[in-house]
Short mmCIF file of C-alpha atoms in Angstrom, two decimals:
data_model
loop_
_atom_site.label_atom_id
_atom_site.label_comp_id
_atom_site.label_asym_id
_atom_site.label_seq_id
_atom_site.Cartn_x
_atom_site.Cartn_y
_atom_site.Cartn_z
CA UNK P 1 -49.98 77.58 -24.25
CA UNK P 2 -50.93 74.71 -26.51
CA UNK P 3 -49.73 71.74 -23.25
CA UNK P 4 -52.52 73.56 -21.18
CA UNK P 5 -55.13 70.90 -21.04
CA UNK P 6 -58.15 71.62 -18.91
CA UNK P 7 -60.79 68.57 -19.82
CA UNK P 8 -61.46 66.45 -17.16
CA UNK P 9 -59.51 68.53 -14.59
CA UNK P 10 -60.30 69.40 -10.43
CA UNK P 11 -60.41 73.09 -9.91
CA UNK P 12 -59.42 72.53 -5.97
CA UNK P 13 -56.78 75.38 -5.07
CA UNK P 14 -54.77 78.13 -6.89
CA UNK P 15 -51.81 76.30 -5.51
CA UNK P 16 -52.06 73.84 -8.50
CA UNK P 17 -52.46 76.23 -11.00
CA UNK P 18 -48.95 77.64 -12.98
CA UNK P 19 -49.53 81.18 -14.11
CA UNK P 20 -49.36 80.69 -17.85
CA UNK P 21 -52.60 78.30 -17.09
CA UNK P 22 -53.82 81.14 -14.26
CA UNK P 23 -53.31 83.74 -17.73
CA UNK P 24 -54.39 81.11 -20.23
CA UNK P 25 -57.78 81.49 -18.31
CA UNK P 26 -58.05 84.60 -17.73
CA UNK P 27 -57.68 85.13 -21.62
CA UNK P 28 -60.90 82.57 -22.66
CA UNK P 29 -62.97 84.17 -19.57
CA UNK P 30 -62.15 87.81 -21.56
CA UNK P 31 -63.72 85.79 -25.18
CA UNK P 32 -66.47 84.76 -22.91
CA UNK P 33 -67.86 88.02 -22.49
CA UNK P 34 -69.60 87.90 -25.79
CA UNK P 35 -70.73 84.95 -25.97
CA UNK P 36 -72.39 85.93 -22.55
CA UNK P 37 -74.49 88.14 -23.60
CA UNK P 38 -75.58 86.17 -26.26
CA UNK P 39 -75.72 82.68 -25.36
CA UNK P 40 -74.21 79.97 -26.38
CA UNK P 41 -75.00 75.96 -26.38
CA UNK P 42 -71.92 74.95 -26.30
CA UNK P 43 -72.33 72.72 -22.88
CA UNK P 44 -75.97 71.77 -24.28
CA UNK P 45 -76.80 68.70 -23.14
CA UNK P 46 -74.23 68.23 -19.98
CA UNK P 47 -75.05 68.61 -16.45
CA UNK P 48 -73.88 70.71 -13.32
CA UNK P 49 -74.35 69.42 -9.57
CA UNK P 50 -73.97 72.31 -7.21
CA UNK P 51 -73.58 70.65 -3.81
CA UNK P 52 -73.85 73.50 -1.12
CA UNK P 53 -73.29 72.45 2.17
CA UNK P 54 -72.65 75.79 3.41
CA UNK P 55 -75.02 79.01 3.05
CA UNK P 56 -74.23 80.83 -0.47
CA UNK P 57 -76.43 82.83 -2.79
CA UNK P 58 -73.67 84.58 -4.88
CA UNK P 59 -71.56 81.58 -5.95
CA UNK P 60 -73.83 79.28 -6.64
CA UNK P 61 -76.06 81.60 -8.23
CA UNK P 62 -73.03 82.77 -10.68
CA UNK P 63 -72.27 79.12 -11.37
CA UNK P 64 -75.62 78.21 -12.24
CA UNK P 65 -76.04 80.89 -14.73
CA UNK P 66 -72.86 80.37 -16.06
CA UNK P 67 -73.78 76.46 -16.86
CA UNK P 68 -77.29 77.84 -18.13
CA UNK P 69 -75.38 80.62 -20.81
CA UNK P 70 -73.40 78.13 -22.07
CA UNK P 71 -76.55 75.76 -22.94
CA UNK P 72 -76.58 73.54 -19.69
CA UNK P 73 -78.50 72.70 -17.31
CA UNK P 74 -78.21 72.72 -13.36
CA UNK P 75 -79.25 70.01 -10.22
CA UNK P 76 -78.25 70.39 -6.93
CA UNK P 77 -79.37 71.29 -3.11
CA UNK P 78 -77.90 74.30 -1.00
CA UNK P 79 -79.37 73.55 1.96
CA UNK P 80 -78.12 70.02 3.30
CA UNK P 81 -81.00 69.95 6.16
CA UNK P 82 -83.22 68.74 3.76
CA UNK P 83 -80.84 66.43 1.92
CA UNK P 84 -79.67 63.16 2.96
CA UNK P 85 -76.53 64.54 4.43
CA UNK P 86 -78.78 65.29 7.44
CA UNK P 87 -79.33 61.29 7.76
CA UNK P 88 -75.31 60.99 7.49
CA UNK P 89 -74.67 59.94 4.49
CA UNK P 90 -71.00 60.80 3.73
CA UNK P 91 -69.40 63.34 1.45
CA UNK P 92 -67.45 60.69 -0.25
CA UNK P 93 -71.15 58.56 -0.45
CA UNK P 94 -73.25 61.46 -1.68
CA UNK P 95 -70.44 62.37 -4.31
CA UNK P 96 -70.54 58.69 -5.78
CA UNK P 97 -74.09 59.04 -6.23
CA UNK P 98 -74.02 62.50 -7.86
CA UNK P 99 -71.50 61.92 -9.96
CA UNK P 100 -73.96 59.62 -11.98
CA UNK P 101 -76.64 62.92 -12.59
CA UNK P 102 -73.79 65.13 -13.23
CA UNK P 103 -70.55 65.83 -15.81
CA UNK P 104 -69.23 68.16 -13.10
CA UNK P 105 -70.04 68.69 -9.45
CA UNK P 106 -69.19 72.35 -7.64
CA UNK P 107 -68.62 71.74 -4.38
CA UNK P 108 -68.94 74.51 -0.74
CA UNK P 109 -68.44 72.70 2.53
CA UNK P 110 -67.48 74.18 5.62
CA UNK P 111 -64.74 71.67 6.20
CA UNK P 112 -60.93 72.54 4.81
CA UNK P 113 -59.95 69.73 2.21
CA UNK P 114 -63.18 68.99 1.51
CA UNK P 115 -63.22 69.58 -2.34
CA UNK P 116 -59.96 67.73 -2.71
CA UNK P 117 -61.28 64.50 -0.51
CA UNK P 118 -64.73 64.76 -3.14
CA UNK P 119 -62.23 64.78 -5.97
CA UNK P 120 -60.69 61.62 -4.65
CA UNK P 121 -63.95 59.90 -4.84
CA UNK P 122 -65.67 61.69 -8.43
CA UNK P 123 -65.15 60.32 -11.61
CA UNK P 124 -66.12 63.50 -12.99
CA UNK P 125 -64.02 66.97 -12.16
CA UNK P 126 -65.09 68.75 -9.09
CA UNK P 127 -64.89 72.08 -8.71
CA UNK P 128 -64.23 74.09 -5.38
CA UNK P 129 -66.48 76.91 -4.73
CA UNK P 130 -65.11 77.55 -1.09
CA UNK P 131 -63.93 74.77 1.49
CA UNK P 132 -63.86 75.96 5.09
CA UNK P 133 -61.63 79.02 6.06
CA UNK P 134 -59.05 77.72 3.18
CA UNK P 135 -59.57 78.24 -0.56
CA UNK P 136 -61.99 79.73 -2.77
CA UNK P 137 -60.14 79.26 -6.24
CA UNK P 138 -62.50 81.19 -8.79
CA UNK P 139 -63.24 83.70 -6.42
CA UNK P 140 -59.14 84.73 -6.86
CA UNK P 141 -59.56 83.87 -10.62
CA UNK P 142 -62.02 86.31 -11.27
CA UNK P 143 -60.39 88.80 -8.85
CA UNK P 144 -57.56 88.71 -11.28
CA UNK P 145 -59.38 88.93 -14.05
CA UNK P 146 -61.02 92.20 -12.62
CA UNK P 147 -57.61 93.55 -11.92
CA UNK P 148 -56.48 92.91 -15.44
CA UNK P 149 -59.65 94.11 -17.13
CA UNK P 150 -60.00 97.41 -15.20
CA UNK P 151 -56.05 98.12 -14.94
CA UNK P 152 -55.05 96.67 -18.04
CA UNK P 153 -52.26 94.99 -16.55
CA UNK P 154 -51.60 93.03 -13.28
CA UNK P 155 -47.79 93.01 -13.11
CA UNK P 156 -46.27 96.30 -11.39
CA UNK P 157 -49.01 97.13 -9.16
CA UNK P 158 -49.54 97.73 -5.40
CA UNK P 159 -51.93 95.75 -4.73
CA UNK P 160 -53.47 95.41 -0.72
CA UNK P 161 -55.70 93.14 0.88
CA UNK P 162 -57.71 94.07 3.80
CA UNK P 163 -59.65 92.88 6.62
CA UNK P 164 -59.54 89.35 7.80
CA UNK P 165 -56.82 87.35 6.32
CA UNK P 166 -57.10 85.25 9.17
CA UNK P 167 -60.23 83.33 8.27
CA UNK P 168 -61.02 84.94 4.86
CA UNK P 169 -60.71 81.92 2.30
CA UNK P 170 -61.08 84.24 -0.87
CA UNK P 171 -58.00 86.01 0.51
CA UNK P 172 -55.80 83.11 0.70
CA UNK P 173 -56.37 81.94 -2.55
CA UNK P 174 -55.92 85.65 -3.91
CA UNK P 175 -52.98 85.60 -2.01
CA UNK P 176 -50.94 83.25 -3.73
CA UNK P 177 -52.56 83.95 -7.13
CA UNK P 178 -51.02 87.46 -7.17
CA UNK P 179 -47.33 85.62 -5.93
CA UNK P 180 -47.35 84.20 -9.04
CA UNK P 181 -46.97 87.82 -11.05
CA UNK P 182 -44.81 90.89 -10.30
CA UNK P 183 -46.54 92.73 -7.37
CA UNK P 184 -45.85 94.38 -4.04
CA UNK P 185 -48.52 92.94 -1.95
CA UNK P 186 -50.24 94.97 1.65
CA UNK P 187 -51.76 93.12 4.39
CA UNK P 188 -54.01 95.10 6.33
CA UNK P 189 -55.61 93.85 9.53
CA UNK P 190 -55.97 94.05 12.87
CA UNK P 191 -52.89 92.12 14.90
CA UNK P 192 -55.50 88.55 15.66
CA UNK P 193 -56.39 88.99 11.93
CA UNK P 194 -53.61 88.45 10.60
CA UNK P 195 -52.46 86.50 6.78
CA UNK P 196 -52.07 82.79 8.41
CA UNK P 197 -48.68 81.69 8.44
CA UNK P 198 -48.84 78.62 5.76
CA UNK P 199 -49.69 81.42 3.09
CA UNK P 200 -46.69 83.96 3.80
CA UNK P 201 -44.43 81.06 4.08
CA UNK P 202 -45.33 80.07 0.61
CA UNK P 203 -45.49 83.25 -1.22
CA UNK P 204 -42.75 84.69 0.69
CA UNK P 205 -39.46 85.05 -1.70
CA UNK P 206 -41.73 85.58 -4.68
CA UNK P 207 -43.35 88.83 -4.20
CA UNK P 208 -43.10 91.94 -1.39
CA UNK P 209 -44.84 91.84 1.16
CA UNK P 210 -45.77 94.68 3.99
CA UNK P 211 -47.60 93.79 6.75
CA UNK P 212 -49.57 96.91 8.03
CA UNK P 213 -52.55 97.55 10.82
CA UNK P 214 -52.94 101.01 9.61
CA UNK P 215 -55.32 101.49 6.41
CA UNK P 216 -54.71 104.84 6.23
CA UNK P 217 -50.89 104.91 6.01
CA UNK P 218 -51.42 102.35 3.02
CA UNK P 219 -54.26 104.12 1.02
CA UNK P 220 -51.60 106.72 -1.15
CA UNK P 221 -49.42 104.03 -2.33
CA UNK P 222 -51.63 101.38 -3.65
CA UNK P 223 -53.27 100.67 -7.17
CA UNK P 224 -56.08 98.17 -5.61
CA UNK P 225 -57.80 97.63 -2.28
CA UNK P 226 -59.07 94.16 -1.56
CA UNK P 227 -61.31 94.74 1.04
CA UNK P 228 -63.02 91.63 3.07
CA UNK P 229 -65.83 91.24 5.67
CA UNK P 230 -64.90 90.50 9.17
CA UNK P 231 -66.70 87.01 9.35
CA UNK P 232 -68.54 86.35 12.79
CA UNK P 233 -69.06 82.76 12.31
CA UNK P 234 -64.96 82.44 11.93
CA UNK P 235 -64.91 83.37 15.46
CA UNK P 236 -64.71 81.28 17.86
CA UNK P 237 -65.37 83.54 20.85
CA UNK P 238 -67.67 85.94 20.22
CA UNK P 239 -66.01 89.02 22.66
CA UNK P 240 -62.96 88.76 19.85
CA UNK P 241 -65.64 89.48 17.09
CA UNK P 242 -66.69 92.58 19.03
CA UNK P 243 -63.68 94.07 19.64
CA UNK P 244 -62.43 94.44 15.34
CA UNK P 245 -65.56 94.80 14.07
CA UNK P 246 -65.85 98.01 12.59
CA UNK P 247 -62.29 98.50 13.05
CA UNK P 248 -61.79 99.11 8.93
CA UNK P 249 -64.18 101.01 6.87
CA UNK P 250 -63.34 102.75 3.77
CA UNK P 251 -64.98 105.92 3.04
CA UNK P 252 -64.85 109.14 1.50
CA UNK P 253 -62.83 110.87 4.01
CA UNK P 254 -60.21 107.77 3.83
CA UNK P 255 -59.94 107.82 0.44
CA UNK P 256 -58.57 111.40 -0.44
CA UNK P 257 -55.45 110.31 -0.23
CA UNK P 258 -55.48 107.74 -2.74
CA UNK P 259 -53.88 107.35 -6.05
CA UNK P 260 -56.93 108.86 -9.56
CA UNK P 261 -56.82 105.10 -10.71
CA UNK P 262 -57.33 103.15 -7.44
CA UNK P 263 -59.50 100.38 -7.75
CA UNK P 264 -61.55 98.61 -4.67
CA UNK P 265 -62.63 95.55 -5.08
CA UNK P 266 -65.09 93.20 -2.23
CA UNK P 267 -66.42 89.42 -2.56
CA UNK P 268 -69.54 90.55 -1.21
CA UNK P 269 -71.81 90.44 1.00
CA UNK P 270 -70.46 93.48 2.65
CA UNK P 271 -71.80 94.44 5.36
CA UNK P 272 -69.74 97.89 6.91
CA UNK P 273 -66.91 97.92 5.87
CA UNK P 274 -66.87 100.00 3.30
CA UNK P 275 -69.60 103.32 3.22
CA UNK P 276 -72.27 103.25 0.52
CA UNK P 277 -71.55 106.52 -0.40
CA UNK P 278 -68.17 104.75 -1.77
CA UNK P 279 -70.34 102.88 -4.58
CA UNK P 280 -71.01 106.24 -6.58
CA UNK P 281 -67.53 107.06 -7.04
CA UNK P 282 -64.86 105.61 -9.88
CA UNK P 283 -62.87 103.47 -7.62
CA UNK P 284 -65.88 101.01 -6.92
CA UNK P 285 -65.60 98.04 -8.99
CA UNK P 286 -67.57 95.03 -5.89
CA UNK P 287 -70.58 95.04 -8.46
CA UNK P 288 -68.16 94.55 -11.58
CA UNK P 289 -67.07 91.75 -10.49
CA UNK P 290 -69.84 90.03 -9.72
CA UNK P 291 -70.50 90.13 -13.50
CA UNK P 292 -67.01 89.21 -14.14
CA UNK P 293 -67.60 85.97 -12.10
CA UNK P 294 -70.13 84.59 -14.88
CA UNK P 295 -67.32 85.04 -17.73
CA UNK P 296 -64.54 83.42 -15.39
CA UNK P 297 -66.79 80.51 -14.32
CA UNK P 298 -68.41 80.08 -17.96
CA UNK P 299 -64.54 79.98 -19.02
CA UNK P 300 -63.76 77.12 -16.28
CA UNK P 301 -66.62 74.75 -16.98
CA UNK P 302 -66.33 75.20 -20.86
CA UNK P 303 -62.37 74.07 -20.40
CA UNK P 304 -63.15 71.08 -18.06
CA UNK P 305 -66.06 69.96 -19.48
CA UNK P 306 -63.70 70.11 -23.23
CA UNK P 307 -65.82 72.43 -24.90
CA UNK P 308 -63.14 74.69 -25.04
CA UNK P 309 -58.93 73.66 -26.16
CA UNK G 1 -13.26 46.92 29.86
CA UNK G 2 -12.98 50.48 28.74
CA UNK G 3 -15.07 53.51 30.47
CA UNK G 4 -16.44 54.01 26.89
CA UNK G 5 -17.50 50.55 26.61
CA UNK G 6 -19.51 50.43 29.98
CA UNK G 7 -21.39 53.48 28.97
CA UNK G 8 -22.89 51.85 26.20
CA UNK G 9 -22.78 48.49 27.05
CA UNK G 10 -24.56 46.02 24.53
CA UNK G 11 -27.65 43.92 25.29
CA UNK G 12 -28.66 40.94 24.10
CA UNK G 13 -31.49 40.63 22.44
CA UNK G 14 -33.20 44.09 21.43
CA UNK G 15 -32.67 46.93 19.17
CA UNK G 16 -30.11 49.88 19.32
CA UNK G 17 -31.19 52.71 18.12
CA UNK G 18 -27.85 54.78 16.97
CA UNK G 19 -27.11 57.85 15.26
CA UNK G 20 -30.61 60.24 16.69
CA UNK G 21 -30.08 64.07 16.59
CA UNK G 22 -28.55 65.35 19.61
CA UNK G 23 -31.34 66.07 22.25
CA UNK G 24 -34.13 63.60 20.44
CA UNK G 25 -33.79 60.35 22.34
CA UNK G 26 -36.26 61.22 24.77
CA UNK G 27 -38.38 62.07 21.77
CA UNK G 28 -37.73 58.89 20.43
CA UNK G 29 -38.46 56.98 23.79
CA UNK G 30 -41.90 59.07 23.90
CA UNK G 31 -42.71 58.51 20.29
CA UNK G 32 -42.36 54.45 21.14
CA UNK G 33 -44.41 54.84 23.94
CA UNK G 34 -41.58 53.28 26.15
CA UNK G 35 -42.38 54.28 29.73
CA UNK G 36 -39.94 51.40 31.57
CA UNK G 37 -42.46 49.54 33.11
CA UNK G 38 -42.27 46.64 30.26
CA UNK G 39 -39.54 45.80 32.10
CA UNK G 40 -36.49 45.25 29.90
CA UNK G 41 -33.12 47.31 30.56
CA UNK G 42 -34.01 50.37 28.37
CA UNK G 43 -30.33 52.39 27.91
CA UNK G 44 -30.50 56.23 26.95
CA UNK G 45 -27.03 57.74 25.93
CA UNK G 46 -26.75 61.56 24.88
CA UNK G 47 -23.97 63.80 23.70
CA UNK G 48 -21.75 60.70 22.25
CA UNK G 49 -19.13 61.77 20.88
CA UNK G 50 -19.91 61.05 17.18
CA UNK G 51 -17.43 60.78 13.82
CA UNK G 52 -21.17 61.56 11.53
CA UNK G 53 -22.87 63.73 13.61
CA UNK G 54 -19.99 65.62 15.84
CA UNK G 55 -22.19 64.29 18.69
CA UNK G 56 -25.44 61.96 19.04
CA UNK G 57 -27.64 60.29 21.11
CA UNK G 58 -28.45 56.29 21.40
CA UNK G 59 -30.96 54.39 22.57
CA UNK G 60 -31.05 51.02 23.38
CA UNK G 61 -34.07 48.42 23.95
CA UNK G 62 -33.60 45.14 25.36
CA UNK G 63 -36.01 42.57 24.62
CA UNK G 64 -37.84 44.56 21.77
CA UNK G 65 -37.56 44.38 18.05
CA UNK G 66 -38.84 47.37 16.21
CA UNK G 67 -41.72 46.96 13.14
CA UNK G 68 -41.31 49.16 9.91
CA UNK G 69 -43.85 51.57 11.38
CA UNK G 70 -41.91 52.79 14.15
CA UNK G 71 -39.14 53.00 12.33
CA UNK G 72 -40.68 55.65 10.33
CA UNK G 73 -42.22 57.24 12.93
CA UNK G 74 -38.33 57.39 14.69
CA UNK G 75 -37.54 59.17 10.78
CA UNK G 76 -39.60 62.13 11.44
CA UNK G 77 -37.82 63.10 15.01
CA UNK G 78 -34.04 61.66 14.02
CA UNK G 79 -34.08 61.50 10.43
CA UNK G 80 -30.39 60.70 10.75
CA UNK G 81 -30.75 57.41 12.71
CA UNK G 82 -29.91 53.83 12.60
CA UNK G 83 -31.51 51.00 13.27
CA UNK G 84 -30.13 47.61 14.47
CA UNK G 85 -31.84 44.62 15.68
CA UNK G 86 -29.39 42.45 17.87
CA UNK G 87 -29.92 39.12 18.83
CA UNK G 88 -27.55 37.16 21.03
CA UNK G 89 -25.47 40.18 21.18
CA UNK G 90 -24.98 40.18 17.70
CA UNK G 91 -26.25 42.54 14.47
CA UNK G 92 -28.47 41.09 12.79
CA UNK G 93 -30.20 43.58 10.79
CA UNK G 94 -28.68 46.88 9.96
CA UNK G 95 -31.17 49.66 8.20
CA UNK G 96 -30.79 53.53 8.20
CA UNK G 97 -34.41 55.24 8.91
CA UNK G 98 -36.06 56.81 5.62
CA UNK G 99 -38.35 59.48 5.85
CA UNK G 100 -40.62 58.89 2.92
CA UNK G 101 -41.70 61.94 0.55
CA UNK G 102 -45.39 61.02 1.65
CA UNK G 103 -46.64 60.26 4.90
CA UNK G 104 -49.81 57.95 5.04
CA UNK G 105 -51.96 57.45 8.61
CA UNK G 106 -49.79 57.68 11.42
CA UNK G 107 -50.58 60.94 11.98
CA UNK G 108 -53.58 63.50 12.32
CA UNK G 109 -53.87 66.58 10.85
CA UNK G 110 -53.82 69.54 13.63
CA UNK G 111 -56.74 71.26 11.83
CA UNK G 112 -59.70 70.39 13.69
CA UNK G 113 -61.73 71.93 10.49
CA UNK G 114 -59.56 69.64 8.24
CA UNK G 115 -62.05 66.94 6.23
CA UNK G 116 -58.99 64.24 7.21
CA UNK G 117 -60.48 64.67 10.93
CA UNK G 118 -63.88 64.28 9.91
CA UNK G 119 -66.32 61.05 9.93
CA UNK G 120 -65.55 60.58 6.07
CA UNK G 121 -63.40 57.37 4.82
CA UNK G 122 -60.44 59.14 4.50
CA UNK G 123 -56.58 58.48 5.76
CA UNK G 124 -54.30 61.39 6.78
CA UNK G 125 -51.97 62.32 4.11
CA UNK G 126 -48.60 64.62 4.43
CA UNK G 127 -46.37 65.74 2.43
CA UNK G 128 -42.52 66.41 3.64
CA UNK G 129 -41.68 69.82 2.57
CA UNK G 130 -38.66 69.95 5.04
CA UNK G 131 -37.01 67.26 7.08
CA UNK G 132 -34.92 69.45 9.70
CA UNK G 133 -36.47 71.23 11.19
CA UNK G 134 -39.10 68.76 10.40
CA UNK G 135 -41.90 70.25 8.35
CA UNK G 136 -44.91 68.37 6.77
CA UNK G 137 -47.89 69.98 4.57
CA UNK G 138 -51.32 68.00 4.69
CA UNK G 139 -52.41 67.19 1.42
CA UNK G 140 -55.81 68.15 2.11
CA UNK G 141 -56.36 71.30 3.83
CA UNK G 142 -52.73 72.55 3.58
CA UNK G 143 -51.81 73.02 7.07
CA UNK G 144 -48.51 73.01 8.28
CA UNK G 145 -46.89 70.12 10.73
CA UNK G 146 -43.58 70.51 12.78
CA UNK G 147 -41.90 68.85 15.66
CA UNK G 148 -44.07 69.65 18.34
CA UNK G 149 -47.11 68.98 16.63
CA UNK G 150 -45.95 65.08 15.93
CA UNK G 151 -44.72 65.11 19.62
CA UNK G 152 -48.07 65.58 20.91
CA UNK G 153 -49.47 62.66 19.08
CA UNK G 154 -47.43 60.06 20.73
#
């Protein structure tokens, strides 16, 4: 993979990522694990902007110590009341002035396109930690990566995502990651929930997919559950929220069906969907990943910020 | 004077547009915003017989010469047509409509969530994935544009 060059680069959707560069990171986030636990200062001296214009703890957080592990340091706001944003200052103003604290900016905002407008504007590379109901990009990189590190392999599984597919921006971006290796994919969700149109049209042809409302019926055939929260503040109309919330939880009953070797995986937060008495047993892998994260994110800013070939 | 000649009869001073996708000239007269009460003699023909197409439709406008924006918006609805300006019942200017690979600012993204519909300094950008059945991909949140959707904007 030596034409793989990351320096300088947007991290704005999976859509612009080939698989040998989708692998190629996945492979440095797996050397970052040691250096992780030690500590490196290999980004000493360069900056991160997190600009959070939405509500996030996890993301943010997992950038921020991913920056700091590497020997960097962080600036940022994630709560644009208090910023000027609340005067209206622009995206594409606020960006041009950050850019000037900060080698790379990671960007949330609740509007779709958003991180690929900001890269328009920054001179330095901007990366997209969730834009609207649309794209979270690392979120499906380290996603993979937890597939591959817990299954070995990601090629020739059966692998289902669950919930809302509808809204659920990690699942998008998942979505076509996995298109781009050999896979049978499951969507699970209720009928108004289901994988938006844009996203089977453009994995469609690459990989299987079967398009199920029943969990159950799925559970015995599949290597990984994907499992995502029903989001209220997706829904327009509150009465629709009521009436599929609740409608998919995993638990211990569900699961005696499924395969020794299943893995479930969750973005977090949860909130029911799947039972706590879930977390004890060997399938649970939501709190691996959150560890995961830190490698996959350390990986990505070392390779755009050139501290990594 | 033929039958054939009557129906399409030529005008003086205008534009003919020739060669649209059978069952589009009505799209085309909506997309110009022609309603008739400008008051020149505004000619629709469909289901002419056709040597290209098998058949087509034409539309002719007297007294109005189109600019190079309309005749791209004509190339998303009849990406087949031809445009010519006539004056004094003669040709003038012959061009075949293009539809670029990129589409900038004529049209708005269908997301209302999309950043290109927001307050920010930013013009609407598509991408042509597909040309018939028309098909365009914003380049910023990804949605997906057809027919229908570019109807409603005119």
């Amino acid at each position: 993979m030596n034409a793989v060059r990351f320096e300088g680069r947007d991290i704005i959707s999976i859509r612009d990522f080939t698989r040998g560069e989708l692998d190629y990171i996945l492979n440095m986030a797996s050397e970052m694990e040691e250096v992780a636990k030690r500590g490196s200062d290999m980004l000493r001296g360069r900056t991160l902007a997190s600009l959070f214009f939405e509500p996030s703890t996890r993301t943010r957080l997992s950038f921020e110590v991913a920056m700091q592990k590497l020997g960097g340091t962080t600036i940022g706001f994630a709560e644009p009341d208090i910023s000027s944003i609340k005067k209206g200052e622009t995206l594409a103003d606020t960006v041009r002035v950050v850019e000037n604290y900060a080698d790379v900016i990671v960007l949330r905002h609740p509007l779709e396109g958003a991180a690929r407008f900001a890269a328009e504007y920054a001179r330095v590379p901007v990366i997209n930690a969730g834009s609207g109901a649309e794209e979270h990009p690392t979120q499906a990189m380290l996603d993979l990566y937890t597939i591959l590190k817990e299954k070995g392999r990601i090629d020739g599984l059966d692998i289902a995502l669950m919930g809302d597919l509808r809204y659920g921006r990690t699942v998008h971006s998942l979505a076509y990651a996995l298109s781009l290796y050999d896979v049978r994919l499951y969507f699970i969700s209720p009928s108004m929930l289901r994988m938006r149109r844009e996203v089977l049209d453009d994995i469609k042809g690459r990989v299987d997919v079967v398009e199920e409302e029943n969990v159950e019926d799925v559970i015995p055939k599949i290597d990984v559950l994907y499992v995502t929260r029903i989001q209220k503040e997706r829904f327009p109309d509150l009465s629709d929220y009521e009436k599929v919330r609740g409608s998919y939880r995993i638990d211990l009953n569900l699961l005696k069906g499924a395969k020794d070797g299943l893995i479930i995986l969750h973005p977090l937060p949860r909130v029911d969907e799947i039972a706590p008495e879930v977390d004890a047993t060997p399938y649970a892998k939501y709190f691996k990943q959150v560890w995961n994260g830190v490698v996959v994110r350390m990986a990505l800013l070392a390779l755009v910020l050139g501290a990594l070939e | 004077m033929s039958k054939r000649t009557l129906r399409v009869s030529k005008i003086r001073n205008g534009t003919v547009i020739d060669h649209i996708t059978r069952g589009h000239a009505l799209d085309v007269i909506k997309i110009l915003g022609i309603d008739g009460r400008a008051g020149g003699v505004v000619t629709i023909a469909m289901n002419v017989p056709s040597e290209k197409l098998g058949v087509k439709d034409i539309v002719k406008i007297e007294g109005r010469e189109l600019n190079p924006e309309e005749v791209d918006k004509i190339a998303l609805l009849a990406p087949h047509a031809t445009i010519n300006i006539i004056r004094n019942y003669r040709v003038v200017e012959k061009q075949r409509v293009k539809l670029p690979s990129v589409i900038y600012g004529i049209l708005k993204c269908v997301n209302p969530s999309c950043i290109s519909n927001s307050g920010e300094p930013v013009k609407s950008t598509f991408y042509v994935e597909q040309e018939e059945p028309l098909r365009l991909r914003c380049h910023y949140c990804g949605r997906i544009i057809e027919r229908e959707d570019v109807l409603k904007q005119f």
